[in-house]
C-alpha positions as a printed NumPy array, in Angstrom:
array([[ -0.03 ,  -0.035,   0.056],
       [  1.229,   3.517,  -0.108],
       [  1.575,   6.454,   2.712],
       [  2.146,  10.012,   2.94 ],
       [  2.757,  11.971,   5.617],
       [  4.064,  14.888,   7.306],
       [  1.914,  13.092,  10.404],
       [  3.295,   9.501,  11.213],
       [  1.42 ,   7.163,   9.456],
       [ -2.312,   8.543,   9.24 ],
       [ -2.595,   9.076,   5.681],
       [ -2.638,   5.961,   3.101],
       [ -4.131,   3.966,   0.946],
       [ -4.101,   0.144,   0.172],
       [ -5.735,  -3.273,  -1.247],
       [ -7.95 ,  -4.981,   1.644],
       [ -6.055,  -8.633,   2.474],
       [ -8.266, -10.279,   4.278],
       [-11.983,  -9.882,   5.871],
       [-13.464, -11.051,   9.397],
       [-16.728, -12.234,   9.92 ],
       [-19.513, -10.505,   9.119],
       [-17.76 ,  -7.878,   7.084],
       [-20.141,  -7.345,   3.907],
       [-19.275,  -3.477,   2.612],
       [-15.912,  -5.094,   1.353],
       [-14.249,  -8.189,  -0.321],
       [-10.398,  -9.195,  -0.391],
       [ -8.813,  -7.546,  -3.538],
       [-10.725,  -4.209,  -3.115],
       [ -8.843,  -0.608,  -3.158],
       [ -9.685,   1.192,   0.212],
       [ -8.769,   4.029,   2.123],
       [ -8.258,   3.921,   5.913],
       [ -9.853,   6.511,   7.859],
       [ -8.952,   8.225,  10.878],
       [-12.196,   9.196,  11.75 ],
       [-14.694,   6.552,  11.475],
       [-18.06 ,   6.545,  10.587],
       [-19.856,   3.878,  12.145],
       [-23.306,   5.183,  11.109],
       [-24.952,   4.57 ,  14.298],
       [-23.943,   7.033,  17.02 ],
       [-25.667,  10.587,  17.523],
       [-23.   ,  12.156,  15.69 ],
       [-23.385,  10.073,  12.589],
       [-26.984,  10.374,  12.567],
       [-26.806,  14.536,  12.734],
       [-26.271,  15.214,   8.795],
       [-24.575,  18.322,  10.15 ],
       [-21.94 ,  16.679,  11.869],
       [-18.816,  14.289,  10.62 ],
       [-17.452,  13.288,  13.949],
       [-17.988,   9.396,  15.561],
       [-18.162,   8.564,  18.777],
       [-16.322,   5.436,  17.637],
       [-13.263,   7.685,  17.403],
       [-12.192,   6.931,  20.664],
       [ -9.35 ,   4.232,  19.619],
       [ -9.269,   0.298,  20.33 ],
       [ -6.609,  -1.885,  19.758],
       [ -6.714,  -4.71 ,  17.103],
       [ -3.281,  -5.822,  16.481],
       [ -1.23 ,  -8.053,  18.294],
       [  2.789,  -8.925,  18.397],
       [  4.017, -11.902,  20.309],
       [  0.536, -12.059,  22.106],
       [  0.861,  -7.996,  23.194],
       [ -1.732,  -5.619,  22.433],
       [ -0.122,  -2.839,  19.808],
       [ -2.185,   0.385,  19.553],
       [ -2.865,   2.008,  16.555],
       [ -2.113,   5.117,  15.275],
       [ -5.121,   7.23 ,  14.345],
       [ -6.619,   4.14 ,  13.688],
       [ -5.045,   3.333,  10.459],
       [ -1.202,   2.874,  11.437],
       [ -0.368,   3.166,   7.696],
       [  3.475,   3.124,   8.273],
       [  2.946,  -0.281,   8.813],
       [  3.018,  -3.141,   5.855],
       [ -0.193,  -4.399,   7.236],
       [ -2.994,  -2.976,   9.887],
       [ -6.104,  -3.731,  11.048],
       [ -9.46 ,  -1.815,  11.357],
       [-12.944,  -1.782,  11.757],
       [-15.194,  -1.974,   8.871],
       [-16.423,   1.306,   9.615],
       [-13.169,   2.898,   9.216],
       [-12.494,   2.23 ,   5.754],
       [-13.975,   3.577,   2.473],
       [-14.331,   1.224,  -0.378],
       [-12.882,   3.168,  -3.612],
       [-13.412,   3.053,  -7.195],
       [-10.769,   0.356,  -8.636],
       [ -9.378,   2.52 , -11.625],
       [ -7.981,   5.047,  -8.65 ],
       [ -3.997,   4.913,  -8.529],
       [ -3.168,   4.042,  -4.644],
       [ -0.074,   6.21 ,  -5.276],
       [ -2.273,   9.505,  -5.2  ],
       [ -5.607,   8.917,  -3.588],
       [ -3.609,   8.337,  -0.432],
       [ -3.993,  11.718,  -0.051],
       [ -7.552,  11.351,   0.171],
       [ -7.126,   9.655,   3.652],
       [ -6.562,  13.276,   5.344],
       [ -4.673,  16.003,   4.024],
       [ -6.401,  16.672,   0.642],
       [ -9.988,  16.367,   2.069],
       [ -9.304,  18.413,   5.2  ],
       [ -8.312,  21.547,   3.016],
       [-10.76 ,  21.101,  -0.54 ],
       [-13.255,  20.243,   2.303],
       [-12.403,  23.259,   4.97 ],
       [-13.636,  25.456,   1.652],
       [-16.039,  23.84 ,   0.283],
       [-17.948,  22.461,   3.392],
       [-16.707,  24.436,   6.429],
       [-16.536,  27.877,   4.854],
       [-19.044,  27.467,   2.159],
       [-16.695,  29.738,  -0.32 ],
       [-19.101,  31.846,  -2.574],
       [-17.925,  32.875,  -6.222],
       [-16.509,  35.787,  -6.155],
       [-15.173,  36.307,  -2.834],
       [-11.962,  36.807,  -1.426],
       [ -9.934,  34.505,   0.555],
       [ -6.736,  34.199,   2.622],
       [ -4.591,  30.857,   3.38 ],
       [ -2.099,  30.693,   5.907],
       [  0.251,  27.874,   5.704],
       [  1.247,  26.135,   2.217],
       [  1.512,  22.906,   3.166],
       [ -0.519,  20.131,   1.413],
       [ -3.534,  21.223,   3.701],
       [ -3.264,  24.804,   2.937],
       [ -2.348,  24.207,  -0.718],
       [ -5.548,  21.958,  -0.937],
       [ -7.466,  24.956,   0.703],
       [ -6.505,  27.059,  -2.783],
       [ -7.882,  24.133,  -4.565],
       [-11.098,  23.738,  -3.092],
       [-11.404,  27.801,  -2.956],
       [-10.896,  28.022,  -7.228],
       [-13.086,  25.414,  -7.735],
       [-15.906,  27.124,  -5.435],
       [-15.27 ,  30.228,  -7.669],
       [-13.599,  32.632,  -5.595],
       [-11.919,  35.539,  -7.503],
       [ -9.343,  36.237,  -5.539],
       [ -7.135,  34.082,  -3.372],
       [ -4.408,  35.097,  -0.91 ],
       [ -1.155,  32.519,   0.123],
       [  0.583,  33.585,   3.089],
       [  3.723,  31.698,   4.06 ],
       [  6.869,  32.635,   4.814],
       [  8.395,  29.913,   2.909],
       [  8.71 ,  31.918,  -0.691],
       [  9.865,  28.633,  -2.485],
       [  5.932,  27.319,  -2.127],
       [  4.681,  30.38 ,  -3.796],
       [  5.032,  29.084,  -7.302],
       [  2.867,  25.727,  -6.537],
       [  0.223,  28.15 ,  -4.856],
       [ -0.443,  30.126,  -7.864],
       [ -0.305,  26.809, -10.179],
       [ -2.873,  25.897,  -7.998],
       [ -5.168,  28.825,  -7.95 ],
       [ -3.372,  31.587,  -5.706],
       [ -3.501,  35.088,  -7.492],
       [ -1.38 ,  36.985,  -4.772],
       [  1.37 ,  35.333,  -2.415],
       [  2.545,  37.255,   0.618],
       [  5.384,  36.812,   3.062],
       [  4.498,  38.182,   6.292],
       [  8.394,  38.691,   7.012],
       [  8.602,  41.436,   4.201],
       [  6.053,  43.692,   6.046],
       [  6.551,  46.218,   9.002],
       [  2.662,  45.966,  10.3  ],
       [  0.971,  43.006,  11.094],
       [ -0.264,  40.341,   8.412],
       [ -3.776,  41.094,   9.019],
       [ -3.27 ,  44.877,   8.638],
       [ -1.86 ,  43.951,   5.224],
       [ -4.679,  42.091,   4.364],
       [ -6.929,  44.546,   5.163],
       [ -5.462,  47.324,   3.393],
       [ -5.037,  45.079,   0.051],
       [ -8.852,  43.881,   0.28 ],
       [-10.463,  47.263,   1.449],
       [-12.432,  45.289,   4.167],
       [-10.524,  42.113,   4.867],
       [-11.136,  38.722,   3.129],
       [-14.672,  37.139,   3.147],
       [-13.203,  33.879,   4.152],
       [ -9.577,  33.192,   6.049],
       [ -8.118,  29.673,   6.481],
       [ -4.94 ,  28.659,   9.321],
       [ -3.635,  25.714,   8.123],
       [ -0.162,  26.308,  10.477],
       [ -0.832,  25.132,  13.943],
       [  0.007,  28.594,  15.822],
       [ -1.887,  30.472,  18.201],
       [ -0.196,  33.78 ,  16.729],
       [ -1.254,  33.324,  13.045],
       [ -4.793,  31.798,  14.338],
       [ -5.537,  35.157,  15.505],
       [ -4.18 ,  37.008,  12.441],
       [ -6.404,  34.828,  10.78 ],
       [ -9.316,  35.763,  12.408],
       [ -8.487,  39.58 ,  12.606],
       [ -8.132,  39.215,   8.649],
       [-11.497,  38.629,   7.664],
       [-14.077,  41.049,   7.093],
       [-14.896,  41.938,  10.533],
       [-18.856,  42.068,  10.278],
       [-19.346,  38.76 ,   7.698],
       [-16.022,  37.14 ,   7.92 ],
       [-15.163,  33.552,   8.343],
       [-12.391,  31.855,   9.688],
       [-11.801,  28.634,   9.356],
       [ -9.263,  26.741,  11.505],
       [ -7.523,  23.817,  10.614],
       [ -4.254,  23.514,  12.172],
       [ -3.621,  21.739,  15.116],
       [ -1.885,  23.689,  18.159],
       [  0.098,  21.793,  20.705],
       [ -1.595,  20.067,  23.444],
       [ -2.457,  22.118,  26.411],
       [ -1.775,  25.542,  24.428],
       [ -4.358,  28.323,  24.494],
       [ -5.481,  31.467,  22.261],
       [ -6.056,  35.171,  23.719],
       [ -7.812,  36.912,  21.978],
       [ -9.7  ,  40.559,  21.67 ],
       [-13.721,  39.374,  22.069],
       [-14.311,  42.259,  19.619],
       [-13.351,  40.687,  16.594],
       [-16.12 ,  38.508,  17.662],
       [-18.727,  40.424,  18.719],
       [-18.399,  42.59 ,  15.316],
       [-19.673,  39.58 ,  13.392],
       [-16.958,  37.687,  12.233],
       [-17.559,  33.63 ,  12.357],
       [-14.789,  31.327,  13.646],
       [-14.68 ,  27.378,  13.141],
       [-12.823,  24.726,  13.247],
       [-12.43 ,  22.019,  10.963],
       [-11.784,  18.163,  11.104],
       [-11.188,  16.39 ,   7.648],
       [-12.622,  19.193,   6.018],
       [-16.141,  18.289,   7.326],
       [-16.686,  15.147,   5.036],
       [-18.399,  12.044,   6.492],
       [-15.447,  10.019,   5.814],
       [-16.816,   6.99 ,   4.659],
       [-19.724,   7.954,   2.495],
       [-17.631,  11.071,   0.805],
       [-14.11 ,   9.874,   0.128],
       [-15.339,   7.387,  -2.427],
       [-17.375,  10.436,  -4.179],
       [-14.457,  12.685,  -4.127],
       [-12.304,   9.599,  -5.586],
       [-14.842,   9.747,  -8.26 ],
       [-14.523,  13.005,  -8.791],
       [-11.383,  13.261,  -9.014],
       [-10.948,  10.447, -11.755],
       [-13.461,  12.785, -13.863],
       [-10.522,  15.372, -13.679],
       [-12.802,  17.874, -11.262],
       [-10.05 ,  18.85 ,  -9.238],
       [ -5.821,  17.652,  -9.123],
       [ -4.374,  16.914,  -6.109],
       [ -1.565,  15.098,  -7.676],
       [  0.64 ,  18.618,  -7.64 ],
       [  0.871,  18.188,  -3.619],
       [  3.22 ,  15.235,  -4.356],
       [  6.4  ,  16.517,  -4.392],
       [  8.61 ,  13.184,  -3.794],
       [  8.017,   9.572,  -3.969],
       [ 10.096,   7.409,  -1.954],
       [ 10.465,   3.388,  -1.31 ],
       [  9.33 ,   2.68 ,   2.733],
       [ 12.948,   1.881,   3.683],
       [ 13.872,   5.761,   2.38 ],
       [ 11.054,   7.545,   4.867],
       [ 13.619,   9.088,   7.211],
       [ 14.758,  11.464,   4.129],
       [ 11.428,  12.108,   3.969],
       [ 11.501,  13.844,   6.831],
       [ 14.026,  15.603,   6.153],
       [ 12.237,  17.012,   3.349],
       [  9.6  ,  18.006,   5.369],
       [ 11.694,  19.107,   8.286],
       [ 13.743,  21.37 ,   5.464],
       [ 10.451,  23.066,   3.869],
       [ 11.647,  20.964,   0.637],
       [  8.162,  18.957,   0.227],
       [  4.374,  19.27 ,   0.115],
       [  3.997,  15.583,   0.354],
       [  5.911,  12.837,  -0.019],
       [  4.125,   9.461,  -1.111],
       [  5.696,   6.177,   0.596],
       [  5.877,   3.025,  -1.162],
       [  5.811,  -0.562,   0.167]])
């Protein structure tokens, strides 16, 4: 199977090796995408059409090594050659889908693209700002473009990522280090009243506040996608929200994963969008450390590992 990162072993795609008793939705040989947020279809979250979380997300363990239980990483453990997951944490996909490309749908692409389409609900003709041009941020840009945004401003301190951002649909690229004033002030001046939609795909408190402050004070929507360090807190001026802004989070782009990922893969096969451009490197799994070094030095967007 294939795995991609930055985060160790939670994105991947593979082929079913065998199924347990009672499994009916897939069979050995099927191509599948493992899901780090499952969809049991029965809990209160799954039954709520506006939710994409699942109460089964509390992980169990289904693997043994020499008689000892091994805990999964985010359900899926895609850095393992074989993984054991419940039926509701796997999505069967089109047999024509290339696993070394659609592995990104397991998290990164779906999260960014869905944050624009589902969470923000970007409207045609709108203005957007995307903080962070990694795989998730660039996927947000794809979503904003597909939704018809007229201006997409990409924000990152690594100028090497600007060309890729423009290739995917960004109209402007700015580096906060090039300005003496806060980036939210720069964005407000660039757009007149602030952007209609802003997205934080980095995971830093200061950029989350900047993203919130950069959107329109009355009708702006800010989507928080990046993950802060455990235990972190954010301090904001409450007036930022009192004037009417909306600040919301996004888990996997709002998709009900088991039912939506196969549809996303089908749309990809129909060439409605092209996340292939997010893949900058492909390596055999025994060179995984080279992949981490590419990540640390900012030279990769997504590195796909092949088993």
